[in-house]
mmCIF file with all atom_site columns, C-alpha atoms in Angstrom:
data_model
loop_
_atom_site.group_PDB
_atom_site.id
_atom_site.type_symbol
_atom_site.label_atom_id
_atom_site.label_alt_id
_atom_site.label_comp_id
_atom_site.label_asym_id
_atom_site.label_entity_id
_atom_site.label_seq_id
_atom_site.pdbx_PDB_ins_code
_atom_site.Cartn_x
_atom_site.Cartn_y
_atom_site.Cartn_z
_atom_site.occupancy
_atom_site.B_iso_or_equiv
_atom_site.pdbx_formal_charge
_atom_site.auth_seq_id
_atom_site.auth_comp_id
_atom_site.auth_asym_id
_atom_site.auth_atom_id
_atom_site.pdbx_PDB_model_num
ATOM 1   C CA . UNK A 1 1   ? -7.092  11.113  -9.910  1.00 95.00 ? 1   UNK A CA 1
ATOM 2   C CA . UNK A 1 2   ? -9.320  10.877  -7.198  1.00 97.00 ? 2   UNK A CA 1
ATOM 3   C CA . UNK A 1 3   ? -7.986  12.521  -3.834  1.00 98.00 ? 3   UNK A CA 1
ATOM 4   C CA . UNK A 1 4   ? -8.201  11.279  -0.637  1.00 98.00 ? 4   UNK A CA 1
ATOM 5   C CA . UNK A 1 5   ? -8.389  13.467  2.731   1.00 98.00 ? 5   UNK A CA 1
ATOM 6   C CA . UNK A 1 6   ? -8.165  12.249  6.071   1.00 98.00 ? 6   UNK A CA 1
ATOM 7   C CA . UNK A 1 7   ? -8.874  13.920  9.289   1.00 97.00 ? 7   UNK A CA 1
ATOM 8   C CA . UNK A 1 8   ? -7.525  14.492  11.552  1.00 97.00 ? 8   UNK A CA 1
ATOM 9   C CA . UNK A 1 9   ? -3.637  14.450  10.143  1.00 97.00 ? 9   UNK A CA 1
ATOM 10  C CA . UNK A 1 10  ? -2.954  13.595  13.985  1.00 97.00 ? 10  UNK A CA 1
ATOM 11  C CA . UNK A 1 11  ? -4.740  13.332  17.421  1.00 96.00 ? 11  UNK A CA 1
ATOM 12  C CA . UNK A 1 12  ? -3.490  12.344  21.043  1.00 96.00 ? 12  UNK A CA 1
ATOM 13  C CA . UNK A 1 13  ? -5.570  9.516   22.460  1.00 95.00 ? 13  UNK A CA 1
ATOM 14  C CA . UNK A 1 14  ? -5.456  7.705   25.904  1.00 94.00 ? 14  UNK A CA 1
ATOM 15  C CA . UNK A 1 15  ? -5.691  3.705   26.626  1.00 94.00 ? 15  UNK A CA 1
ATOM 16  C CA . UNK A 1 16  ? -9.206  2.763   26.329  1.00 94.00 ? 16  UNK A CA 1
ATOM 17  C CA . UNK A 1 17  ? -10.441 5.537   24.118  1.00 95.00 ? 17  UNK A CA 1
ATOM 18  C CA . UNK A 1 18  ? -12.469 5.306   21.379  1.00 97.00 ? 18  UNK A CA 1
ATOM 19  C CA . UNK A 1 19  ? -11.164 6.713   18.179  1.00 97.00 ? 19  UNK A CA 1
ATOM 20  C CA . UNK A 1 20  ? -12.533 7.735   14.842  1.00 98.00 ? 20  UNK A CA 1
ATOM 21  C CA . UNK A 1 21  ? -10.762 8.683   11.712  1.00 98.00 ? 21  UNK A CA 1
ATOM 22  C CA . UNK A 1 22  ? -12.163 10.196  8.769   1.00 98.00 ? 22  UNK A CA 1
ATOM 23  C CA . UNK A 1 23  ? -11.614 9.934   4.975   1.00 98.00 ? 23  UNK A CA 1
ATOM 24  C CA . UNK A 1 24  ? -13.144 11.858  2.455   1.00 98.00 ? 24  UNK A CA 1
ATOM 25  C CA . UNK A 1 25  ? -13.034 11.071  -1.519  1.00 98.00 ? 25  UNK A CA 1
ATOM 26  C CA . UNK A 1 26  ? -13.091 13.912  -3.964  1.00 98.00 ? 26  UNK A CA 1
ATOM 27  C CA . UNK A 1 27  ? -15.522 11.646  -6.116  1.00 98.00 ? 27  UNK A CA 1
ATOM 28  C CA . UNK A 1 28  ? -17.940 8.586   -5.345  1.00 97.00 ? 28  UNK A CA 1
ATOM 29  C CA . UNK A 1 29  ? -15.760 5.288   -4.983  1.00 97.00 ? 29  UNK A CA 1
ATOM 30  C CA . UNK A 1 30  ? -18.845 2.695   -4.284  1.00 95.00 ? 30  UNK A CA 1
ATOM 31  C CA . UNK A 1 31  ? -16.973 0.978   -1.405  1.00 95.00 ? 31  UNK A CA 1
ATOM 32  C CA . UNK A 1 32  ? -13.763 0.266   -2.861  1.00 96.00 ? 32  UNK A CA 1
ATOM 33  C CA . UNK A 1 33  ? -11.881 2.000   -0.022  1.00 97.00 ? 33  UNK A CA 1
ATOM 34  C CA . UNK A 1 34  ? -9.596  0.283   2.477   1.00 97.00 ? 34  UNK A CA 1
ATOM 35  C CA . UNK A 1 35  ? -7.669  0.788   5.543   1.00 98.00 ? 35  UNK A CA 1
ATOM 36  C CA . UNK A 1 36  ? -4.038  0.252   6.752   1.00 98.00 ? 36  UNK A CA 1
ATOM 37  C CA . UNK A 1 37  ? -2.177  0.634   9.654   1.00 98.00 ? 37  UNK A CA 1
ATOM 38  C CA . UNK A 1 38  ? 1.518   1.204   9.842   1.00 98.00 ? 38  UNK A CA 1
ATOM 39  C CA . UNK A 1 39  ? 3.919   1.290   12.761  1.00 97.00 ? 39  UNK A CA 1
ATOM 40  C CA . UNK A 1 40  ? 7.460   2.668   12.241  1.00 95.00 ? 40  UNK A CA 1
ATOM 41  C CA . UNK A 1 41  ? 10.050  0.504   10.107  1.00 95.00 ? 41  UNK A CA 1
ATOM 42  C CA . UNK A 1 42  ? 7.268   -1.732  9.109   1.00 97.00 ? 42  UNK A CA 1
ATOM 43  C CA . UNK A 1 43  ? 5.282   -2.502  6.256   1.00 97.00 ? 43  UNK A CA 1
ATOM 44  C CA . UNK A 1 44  ? 1.583   -1.266  6.406   1.00 97.00 ? 44  UNK A CA 1
ATOM 45  C CA . UNK A 1 45  ? -0.813  -3.827  7.532   1.00 97.00 ? 45  UNK A CA 1
ATOM 46  C CA . UNK A 1 46  ? -4.763  -4.244  6.000   1.00 97.00 ? 46  UNK A CA 1
ATOM 47  C CA . UNK A 1 47  ? -7.043  -3.974  8.813   1.00 97.00 ? 47  UNK A CA 1
ATOM 48  C CA . UNK A 1 48  ? -10.187 -3.043  6.338   1.00 97.00 ? 48  UNK A CA 1
ATOM 49  C CA . UNK A 1 49  ? -11.161 -3.689  3.020   1.00 96.00 ? 49  UNK A CA 1
ATOM 50  C CA . UNK A 1 50  ? -14.472 -3.072  1.174   1.00 96.00 ? 50  UNK A CA 1
ATOM 51  C CA . UNK A 1 51  ? -15.078 -0.166  3.620   1.00 97.00 ? 51  UNK A CA 1
ATOM 52  C CA . UNK A 1 52  ? -16.320 -2.218  6.197   1.00 97.00 ? 52  UNK A CA 1
ATOM 53  C CA . UNK A 1 53  ? -14.908 -5.605  6.038   1.00 96.00 ? 53  UNK A CA 1
ATOM 54  C CA . UNK A 1 54  ? -12.436 -6.562  8.582   1.00 96.00 ? 54  UNK A CA 1
ATOM 55  C CA . UNK A 1 55  ? -9.197  -8.361  7.232   1.00 95.00 ? 55  UNK A CA 1
ATOM 56  C CA . UNK A 1 56  ? -8.815  -12.200 8.510   1.00 93.00 ? 56  UNK A CA 1
ATOM 57  C CA . UNK A 1 57  ? -7.159  -11.651 11.907  1.00 95.00 ? 57  UNK A CA 1
ATOM 58  C CA . UNK A 1 58  ? -7.640  -8.213  13.073  1.00 96.00 ? 58  UNK A CA 1
ATOM 59  C CA . UNK A 1 59  ? -9.268  -7.485  16.014  1.00 96.00 ? 59  UNK A CA 1
ATOM 60  C CA . UNK A 1 60  ? -12.760 -6.589  15.993  1.00 96.00 ? 60  UNK A CA 1
ATOM 61  C CA . UNK A 1 61  ? -12.067 -3.222  17.745  1.00 96.00 ? 61  UNK A CA 1
ATOM 62  C CA . UNK A 1 62  ? -11.407 -2.102  14.425  1.00 98.00 ? 62  UNK A CA 1
ATOM 63  C CA . UNK A 1 63  ? -14.384 -1.542  12.411  1.00 98.00 ? 63  UNK A CA 1
ATOM 64  C CA . UNK A 1 64  ? -14.867 0.726   9.172   1.00 98.00 ? 64  UNK A CA 1
ATOM 65  C CA . UNK A 1 65  ? -18.099 2.103   7.723   1.00 98.00 ? 65  UNK A CA 1
ATOM 66  C CA . UNK A 1 66  ? -19.208 4.658   4.935   1.00 97.00 ? 66  UNK A CA 1
ATOM 67  C CA . UNK A 1 67  ? -19.870 4.450   1.285   1.00 97.00 ? 67  UNK A CA 1
ATOM 68  C CA . UNK A 1 68  ? -19.877 6.955   -1.665  1.00 97.00 ? 68  UNK A CA 1
ATOM 69  C CA . UNK A 1 69  ? -17.273 9.658   -0.493  1.00 98.00 ? 69  UNK A CA 1
ATOM 70  C CA . UNK A 1 70  ? -17.453 9.759   3.474   1.00 98.00 ? 70  UNK A CA 1
ATOM 71  C CA . UNK A 1 71  ? -15.743 6.935   5.665   1.00 98.00 ? 71  UNK A CA 1
ATOM 72  C CA . UNK A 1 72  ? -14.487 6.291   8.875   1.00 98.00 ? 72  UNK A CA 1
ATOM 73  C CA . UNK A 1 73  ? -12.263 4.083   10.557  1.00 98.00 ? 73  UNK A CA 1
ATOM 74  C CA . UNK A 1 74  ? -13.118 3.457   14.689  1.00 98.00 ? 74  UNK A CA 1
ATOM 75  C CA . UNK A 1 75  ? -10.983 1.758   17.096  1.00 96.00 ? 75  UNK A CA 1
ATOM 76  C CA . UNK A 1 76  ? -13.405 0.927   19.993  1.00 93.00 ? 76  UNK A CA 1
ATOM 77  C CA . UNK A 1 77  ? -11.054 0.873   22.717  1.00 92.00 ? 77  UNK A CA 1
ATOM 78  C CA . UNK A 1 78  ? -7.332  1.868   22.084  1.00 94.00 ? 78  UNK A CA 1
ATOM 79  C CA . UNK A 1 79  ? -4.807  -0.116  23.271  1.00 94.00 ? 79  UNK A CA 1
ATOM 80  C CA . UNK A 1 80  ? -0.985  0.476   23.551  1.00 93.00 ? 80  UNK A CA 1
ATOM 81  C CA . UNK A 1 81  ? -0.323  -1.508  20.364  1.00 94.00 ? 81  UNK A CA 1
ATOM 82  C CA . UNK A 1 82  ? -2.378  0.980   18.259  1.00 95.00 ? 82  UNK A CA 1
ATOM 83  C CA . UNK A 1 83  ? -0.631  3.701   18.747  1.00 92.00 ? 83  UNK A CA 1
ATOM 84  C CA . UNK A 1 84  ? 0.492   4.061   14.822  1.00 96.00 ? 84  UNK A CA 1
ATOM 85  C CA . UNK A 1 85  ? -0.218  5.977   11.632  1.00 98.00 ? 85  UNK A CA 1
ATOM 86  C CA . UNK A 1 86  ? -3.538  4.898   9.912   1.00 98.00 ? 86  UNK A CA 1
ATOM 87  C CA . UNK A 1 87  ? -4.235  5.071   6.101   1.00 98.00 ? 87  UNK A CA 1
ATOM 88  C CA . UNK A 1 88  ? -7.351  5.134   3.796   1.00 98.00 ? 88  UNK A CA 1
ATOM 89  C CA . UNK A 1 89  ? -6.865  4.110   0.267   1.00 98.00 ? 89  UNK A CA 1
ATOM 90  C CA . UNK A 1 90  ? -9.384  3.872   -2.686  1.00 97.00 ? 90  UNK A CA 1
ATOM 91  C CA . UNK A 1 91  ? -9.274  1.203   -5.063  1.00 96.00 ? 91  UNK A CA 1
ATOM 92  C CA . UNK A 1 92  ? -12.502 2.432   -7.218  1.00 95.00 ? 92  UNK A CA 1
ATOM 93  C CA . UNK A 1 93  ? -10.276 3.795   -10.062 1.00 95.00 ? 93  UNK A CA 1
ATOM 94  C CA . UNK A 1 94  ? -6.628  4.044   -11.390 1.00 96.00 ? 94  UNK A CA 1
ATOM 95  C CA . UNK A 1 95  ? -4.644  5.534   -10.083 1.00 96.00 ? 95  UNK A CA 1
ATOM 96  C CA . UNK A 1 96  ? -5.280  4.069   -6.691  1.00 97.00 ? 96  UNK A CA 1
ATOM 97  C CA . UNK A 1 97  ? -4.569  6.795   -4.234  1.00 98.00 ? 97  UNK A CA 1
ATOM 98  C CA . UNK A 1 98  ? -3.941  6.625   -0.228  1.00 98.00 ? 98  UNK A CA 1
ATOM 99  C CA . UNK A 1 99  ? -4.926  9.364   2.150   1.00 98.00 ? 99  UNK A CA 1
ATOM 100 C CA . UNK A 1 100 ? -2.049  11.753  3.665   1.00 98.00 ? 100 UNK A CA 1
ATOM 101 C CA . UNK A 1 101 ? -2.365  9.287   7.138   1.00 98.00 ? 101 UNK A CA 1
ATOM 102 C CA . UNK A 1 102 ? -3.571  10.173  10.575  1.00 98.00 ? 102 UNK A CA 1
ATOM 103 C CA . UNK A 1 103 ? -1.099  9.634   13.531  1.00 97.00 ? 103 UNK A CA 1
ATOM 104 C CA . UNK A 1 104 ? -2.804  8.645   16.942  1.00 97.00 ? 104 UNK A CA 1
ATOM 105 C CA . UNK A 1 105 ? -0.283  9.067   19.687  1.00 94.00 ? 105 UNK A CA 1
ATOM 106 C CA . UNK A 1 106 ? -0.354  8.912   23.177  1.00 79.00 ? 106 UNK A CA 1
ATOM 107 C CA . UNK B 2 1   ? 2.606   -19.620 3.877   1.00 95.00 ? 1   UNK B CA 1
ATOM 108 C CA . UNK B 2 2   ? 2.177   -16.503 1.787   1.00 96.00 ? 2   UNK B CA 1
ATOM 109 C CA . UNK B 2 3   ? 5.236   -14.610 1.614   1.00 98.00 ? 3   UNK B CA 1
ATOM 110 C CA . UNK B 2 4   ? 6.422   -11.827 -0.841  1.00 98.00 ? 4   UNK B CA 1
ATOM 111 C CA . UNK B 2 5   ? 10.461  -11.574 -0.567  1.00 98.00 ? 5   UNK B CA 1
ATOM 112 C CA . UNK B 2 6   ? 12.115  -8.681  -2.013  1.00 98.00 ? 6   UNK B CA 1
ATOM 113 C CA . UNK B 2 7   ? 15.793  -7.633  -3.020  1.00 97.00 ? 7   UNK B CA 1
ATOM 114 C CA . UNK B 2 8   ? 18.013  -5.823  -0.528  1.00 97.00 ? 8   UNK B CA 1
ATOM 115 C CA . UNK B 2 9   ? 18.529  -2.319  -0.233  1.00 98.00 ? 9   UNK B CA 1
ATOM 116 C CA . UNK B 2 10  ? 20.044  -0.006  -3.318  1.00 98.00 ? 10  UNK B CA 1
ATOM 117 C CA . UNK B 2 11  ? 22.089  3.039   -3.331  1.00 98.00 ? 11  UNK B CA 1
ATOM 118 C CA . UNK B 2 12  ? 21.957  4.474   -6.868  1.00 98.00 ? 12  UNK B CA 1
ATOM 119 C CA . UNK B 2 13  ? 23.376  8.135   -8.422  1.00 97.00 ? 13  UNK B CA 1
ATOM 120 C CA . UNK B 2 14  ? 21.172  10.439  -9.870  1.00 97.00 ? 14  UNK B CA 1
ATOM 121 C CA . UNK B 2 15  ? 20.288  9.388   -13.420 1.00 97.00 ? 15  UNK B CA 1
ATOM 122 C CA . UNK B 2 16  ? 20.686  5.706   -12.900 1.00 98.00 ? 16  UNK B CA 1
ATOM 123 C CA . UNK B 2 17  ? 18.284  2.980   -12.924 1.00 98.00 ? 17  UNK B CA 1
ATOM 124 C CA . UNK B 2 18  ? 17.315  0.406   -10.147 1.00 98.00 ? 18  UNK B CA 1
ATOM 125 C CA . UNK B 2 19  ? 15.632  -2.766  -10.361 1.00 98.00 ? 19  UNK B CA 1
ATOM 126 C CA . UNK B 2 20  ? 13.519  -4.496  -7.322  1.00 98.00 ? 20  UNK B CA 1
ATOM 127 C CA . UNK B 2 21  ? 12.375  -7.903  -7.319  1.00 98.00 ? 21  UNK B CA 1
ATOM 128 C CA . UNK B 2 22  ? 9.434   -9.147  -5.247  1.00 98.00 ? 22  UNK B CA 1
ATOM 129 C CA . UNK B 2 23  ? 9.417   -13.320 -5.085  1.00 98.00 ? 23  UNK B CA 1
ATOM 130 C CA . UNK B 2 24  ? 6.238   -14.897 -4.202  1.00 98.00 ? 24  UNK B CA 1
ATOM 131 C CA . UNK B 2 25  ? 5.797   -18.255 -2.690  1.00 97.00 ? 25  UNK B CA 1
ATOM 132 C CA . UNK B 2 26  ? 2.930   -19.763 -0.615  1.00 96.00 ? 26  UNK B CA 1
ATOM 133 C CA . UNK B 2 27  ? 0.022   -19.598 -3.156  1.00 96.00 ? 27  UNK B CA 1
ATOM 134 C CA . UNK B 2 28  ? -0.685  -19.765 -6.688  1.00 96.00 ? 28  UNK B CA 1
ATOM 135 C CA . UNK B 2 29  ? 1.286   -16.845 -8.441  1.00 96.00 ? 29  UNK B CA 1
ATOM 136 C CA . UNK B 2 30  ? -1.083  -15.985 -11.396 1.00 95.00 ? 30  UNK B CA 1
ATOM 137 C CA . UNK B 2 31  ? -4.260  -15.525 -9.113  1.00 95.00 ? 31  UNK B CA 1
ATOM 138 C CA . UNK B 2 32  ? -2.873  -12.282 -7.775  1.00 96.00 ? 32  UNK B CA 1
ATOM 139 C CA . UNK B 2 33  ? -2.277  -9.208  -9.047  1.00 97.00 ? 33  UNK B CA 1
ATOM 140 C CA . UNK B 2 34  ? 1.139   -7.506  -7.437  1.00 98.00 ? 34  UNK B CA 1
ATOM 141 C CA . UNK B 2 35  ? 1.325   -4.119  -7.009  1.00 98.00 ? 35  UNK B CA 1
ATOM 142 C CA . UNK B 2 36  ? 4.056   -1.604  -6.087  1.00 98.00 ? 36  UNK B CA 1
ATOM 143 C CA . UNK B 2 37  ? 3.863   1.340   -3.268  1.00 98.00 ? 37  UNK B CA 1
ATOM 144 C CA . UNK B 2 38  ? 6.792   3.266   -1.944  1.00 98.00 ? 38  UNK B CA 1
ATOM 145 C CA . UNK B 2 39  ? 7.058   5.685   0.466   1.00 98.00 ? 39  UNK B CA 1
ATOM 146 C CA . UNK B 2 40  ? 9.587   8.352   0.866   1.00 98.00 ? 40  UNK B CA 1
ATOM 147 C CA . UNK B 2 41  ? 11.264  9.046   4.405   1.00 97.00 ? 41  UNK B CA 1
ATOM 148 C CA . UNK B 2 42  ? 8.861   10.611  6.745   1.00 95.00 ? 42  UNK B CA 1
ATOM 149 C CA . UNK B 2 43  ? 6.163   10.511  4.115   1.00 97.00 ? 43  UNK B CA 1
ATOM 150 C CA . UNK B 2 44  ? 2.762   8.993   3.205   1.00 97.00 ? 44  UNK B CA 1
ATOM 151 C CA . UNK B 2 45  ? 2.181   5.973   1.130   1.00 98.00 ? 45  UNK B CA 1
ATOM 152 C CA . UNK B 2 46  ? 2.190   6.207   -2.727  1.00 98.00 ? 46  UNK B CA 1
ATOM 153 C CA . UNK B 2 47  ? 0.726   3.804   -5.339  1.00 98.00 ? 47  UNK B CA 1
ATOM 154 C CA . UNK B 2 48  ? 2.972   3.104   -8.098  1.00 98.00 ? 48  UNK B CA 1
ATOM 155 C CA . UNK B 2 49  ? 1.476   0.603   -10.199 1.00 97.00 ? 49  UNK B CA 1
ATOM 156 C CA . UNK B 2 50  ? 0.291   -3.032  -10.906 1.00 98.00 ? 50  UNK B CA 1
ATOM 157 C CA . UNK B 2 51  ? 1.098   -5.865  -13.143 1.00 98.00 ? 51  UNK B CA 1
ATOM 158 C CA . UNK B 2 52  ? -1.118  -9.365  -13.553 1.00 97.00 ? 52  UNK B CA 1
ATOM 159 C CA . UNK B 2 53  ? 1.539   -11.992 -13.542 1.00 96.00 ? 53  UNK B CA 1
ATOM 160 C CA . UNK B 2 54  ? -0.587  -14.122 -15.718 1.00 96.00 ? 54  UNK B CA 1
ATOM 161 C CA . UNK B 2 55  ? -0.694  -11.671 -18.929 1.00 96.00 ? 55  UNK B CA 1
ATOM 162 C CA . UNK B 2 56  ? 1.959   -9.709  -17.823 1.00 97.00 ? 56  UNK B CA 1
ATOM 163 C CA . UNK B 2 57  ? -0.044  -6.549  -18.654 1.00 97.00 ? 57  UNK B CA 1
ATOM 164 C CA . UNK B 2 58  ? 0.863   -3.479  -16.461 1.00 98.00 ? 58  UNK B CA 1
ATOM 165 C CA . UNK B 2 59  ? -0.897  -0.562  -15.286 1.00 97.00 ? 59  UNK B CA 1
ATOM 166 C CA . UNK B 2 60  ? 1.413   2.585   -14.201 1.00 97.00 ? 60  UNK B CA 1
ATOM 167 C CA . UNK B 2 61  ? 0.446   5.766   -12.278 1.00 97.00 ? 61  UNK B CA 1
ATOM 168 C CA . UNK B 2 62  ? 0.969   8.710   -14.330 1.00 95.00 ? 62  UNK B CA 1
ATOM 169 C CA . UNK B 2 63  ? 3.404   10.083  -12.046 1.00 94.00 ? 63  UNK B CA 1
ATOM 170 C CA . UNK B 2 64  ? 5.986   7.351   -13.168 1.00 92.00 ? 64  UNK B CA 1
ATOM 171 C CA . UNK B 2 65  ? 4.956   7.088   -16.689 1.00 85.00 ? 65  UNK B CA 1
ATOM 172 C CA . UNK B 2 66  ? 7.759   6.557   -19.012 1.00 91.00 ? 66  UNK B CA 1
ATOM 173 C CA . UNK B 2 67  ? 10.257  5.932   -15.888 1.00 97.00 ? 67  UNK B CA 1
ATOM 174 C CA . UNK B 2 68  ? 8.662   2.810   -14.516 1.00 98.00 ? 68  UNK B CA 1
ATOM 175 C CA . UNK B 2 69  ? 8.641   -0.689  -15.776 1.00 98.00 ? 69  UNK B CA 1
ATOM 176 C CA . UNK B 2 70  ? 7.291   -4.189  -14.254 1.00 98.00 ? 70  UNK B CA 1
ATOM 177 C CA . UNK B 2 71  ? 7.752   -7.442  -15.522 1.00 98.00 ? 71  UNK B CA 1
ATOM 178 C CA . UNK B 2 72  ? 7.319   -10.650 -14.078 1.00 97.00 ? 72  UNK B CA 1
ATOM 179 C CA . UNK B 2 73  ? 9.027   -14.357 -14.495 1.00 97.00 ? 73  UNK B CA 1
ATOM 180 C CA . UNK B 2 74  ? 6.364   -16.901 -14.006 1.00 96.00 ? 74  UNK B CA 1
ATOM 181 C CA . UNK B 2 75  ? 9.103   -19.559 -13.864 1.00 97.00 ? 75  UNK B CA 1
ATOM 182 C CA . UNK B 2 76  ? 10.559  -18.134 -10.796 1.00 97.00 ? 76  UNK B CA 1
ATOM 183 C CA . UNK B 2 77  ? 7.247   -16.434 -9.282  1.00 98.00 ? 77  UNK B CA 1
ATOM 184 C CA . UNK B 2 78  ? 9.307   -13.429 -9.625  1.00 98.00 ? 78  UNK B CA 1
ATOM 185 C CA . UNK B 2 79  ? 7.884   -9.820  -10.405 1.00 98.00 ? 79  UNK B CA 1
ATOM 186 C CA . UNK B 2 80  ? 10.419  -7.025  -10.731 1.00 98.00 ? 80  UNK B CA 1
ATOM 187 C CA . UNK B 2 81  ? 9.978   -2.941  -10.798 1.00 98.00 ? 81  UNK B CA 1
ATOM 188 C CA . UNK B 2 82  ? 12.486  -1.003  -12.544 1.00 98.00 ? 82  UNK B CA 1
ATOM 189 C CA . UNK B 2 83  ? 12.675  2.756   -12.202 1.00 98.00 ? 83  UNK B CA 1
ATOM 190 C CA . UNK B 2 84  ? 14.822  4.652   -14.444 1.00 97.00 ? 84  UNK B CA 1
ATOM 191 C CA . UNK B 2 85  ? 16.134  8.330   -14.451 1.00 97.00 ? 85  UNK B CA 1
ATOM 192 C CA . UNK B 2 86  ? 16.359  8.234   -10.842 1.00 97.00 ? 86  UNK B CA 1
ATOM 193 C CA . UNK B 2 87  ? 16.617  11.563  -8.621  1.00 96.00 ? 87  UNK B CA 1
ATOM 194 C CA . UNK B 2 88  ? 16.827  12.191  -5.189  1.00 96.00 ? 88  UNK B CA 1
ATOM 195 C CA . UNK B 2 89  ? 13.223  12.476  -4.576  1.00 96.00 ? 89  UNK B CA 1
ATOM 196 C CA . UNK B 2 90  ? 13.490  8.571   -5.556  1.00 98.00 ? 90  UNK B CA 1
ATOM 197 C CA . UNK B 2 91  ? 14.437  8.025   -2.394  1.00 98.00 ? 91  UNK B CA 1
ATOM 198 C CA . UNK B 2 92  ? 12.282  5.963   -0.817  1.00 98.00 ? 92  UNK B CA 1
ATOM 199 C CA . UNK B 2 93  ? 10.870  2.289   0.298   1.00 98.00 ? 93  UNK B CA 1
ATOM 200 C CA . UNK B 2 94  ? 9.483   0.173   -2.228  1.00 98.00 ? 94  UNK B CA 1
ATOM 201 C CA . UNK B 2 95  ? 6.887   -2.275  -1.519  1.00 98.00 ? 95  UNK B CA 1
ATOM 202 C CA . UNK B 2 96  ? 5.324   -4.808  -3.371  1.00 98.00 ? 96  UNK B CA 1
ATOM 203 C CA . UNK B 2 97  ? 1.902   -6.137  -2.193  1.00 98.00 ? 97  UNK B CA 1
ATOM 204 C CA . UNK B 2 98  ? -0.683  -8.147  -3.842  1.00 97.00 ? 98  UNK B CA 1
ATOM 205 C CA . UNK B 2 99  ? -4.335  -8.597  -4.578  1.00 95.00 ? 99  UNK B CA 1
ATOM 206 C CA . UNK B 2 100 ? -6.546  -11.048 -5.894  1.00 91.00 ? 100 UNK B CA 1
ATOM 207 C CA . UNK B 2 101 ? -9.521  -8.657  -7.361  1.00 88.00 ? 101 UNK B CA 1
ATOM 208 C CA . UNK B 2 102 ? -12.910 -7.989  -7.048  1.00 84.00 ? 102 UNK B CA 1
ATOM 209 C CA . UNK B 2 103 ? -14.289 -8.111  -3.369  1.00 84.00 ? 103 UNK B CA 1
ATOM 210 C CA . UNK B 2 104 ? -11.411 -9.598  -1.544  1.00 86.00 ? 104 UNK B CA 1
ATOM 211 C CA . UNK B 2 105 ? -8.967  -8.288  0.571   1.00 86.00 ? 105 UNK B CA 1
ATOM 212 C CA . UNK B 2 106 ? -6.980  -5.775  -0.408  1.00 90.00 ? 106 UNK B CA 1
ATOM 213 C CA . UNK B 2 107 ? -3.085  -5.939  0.056   1.00 94.00 ? 107 UNK B CA 1
ATOM 214 C CA . UNK B 2 108 ? -3.374  -8.687  2.715   1.00 94.00 ? 108 UNK B CA 1
ATOM 215 C CA . UNK B 2 109 ? 0.252   -9.565  2.187   1.00 96.00 ? 109 UNK B CA 1
ATOM 216 C CA . UNK B 2 110 ? 3.450   -7.072  1.615   1.00 97.00 ? 110 UNK B CA 1
ATOM 217 C CA . UNK B 2 111 ? 7.045   -7.728  1.083   1.00 98.00 ? 111 UNK B CA 1
ATOM 218 C CA . UNK B 2 112 ? 9.419   -6.470  3.528   1.00 97.00 ? 112 UNK B CA 1
ATOM 219 C CA . UNK B 2 113 ? 10.607  -3.314  1.614   1.00 98.00 ? 113 UNK B CA 1
ATOM 220 C CA . UNK B 2 114 ? 13.578  -2.546  -0.351  1.00 98.00 ? 114 UNK B CA 1
ATOM 221 C CA . UNK B 2 115 ? 15.193  0.952   0.811   1.00 98.00 ? 115 UNK B CA 1
ATOM 222 C CA . UNK B 2 116 ? 16.553  2.452   -2.392  1.00 98.00 ? 116 UNK B CA 1
ATOM 223 C CA . UNK B 2 117 ? 18.752  5.766   -1.662  1.00 98.00 ? 117 UNK B CA 1
ATOM 224 C CA . UNK B 2 118 ? 19.848  8.193   -4.468  1.00 98.00 ? 118 UNK B CA 1
ATOM 225 C CA . UNK B 2 119 ? 22.516  10.309  -3.540  1.00 91.00 ? 119 UNK B CA 1
ATOM 226 C CA . UNK B 2 120 ? 25.275  11.850  -5.652  1.00 84.00 ? 120 UNK B CA 1
#
């Protein structure tokens, strides 16, 4: 199975900060990497697919990059509604696997 | 509008089975693979498997092999996930979500989640 490792596991930030979360795959996954945002008690929300494609309706402050084994999610200017947990997921090969999550808090 | 509507919460004893349904609407049912993802309390997301609504073919995570069965009913546009031999560690929220395939957006719509509680 492909292991997905996110860092950091949690971070504290302020409104207006630029935040970067990294995700590393244990083997190459091309660009089959997605990012999700999840708030407590809610289903995950898709932000990015194919490593850098923005999901419809998602604000452009979210961006993704990377290919192969190393990927990043960047939030350009953190807003109160962005405080949540973020997950990466590889969908290059079964079983699809998620990172352990990064909690973004104030 | 696209909707994935799941069945309600379940409480089960260890060793029992549970079946969760996911009814799709607002799109061509057979065009999208339906995946199941679960989340134990306070934990991360775990991919369980996928069903092709057209053929009924499935792929399951090894973790659940032998315990999970995914089926579909094209007449009612509903997919089902049955998990057997339940144990306390299976207590989780179970989600269905869809994917067209290839370079299309992944998991763009999700069900609301179904809480399955296993306790003795």
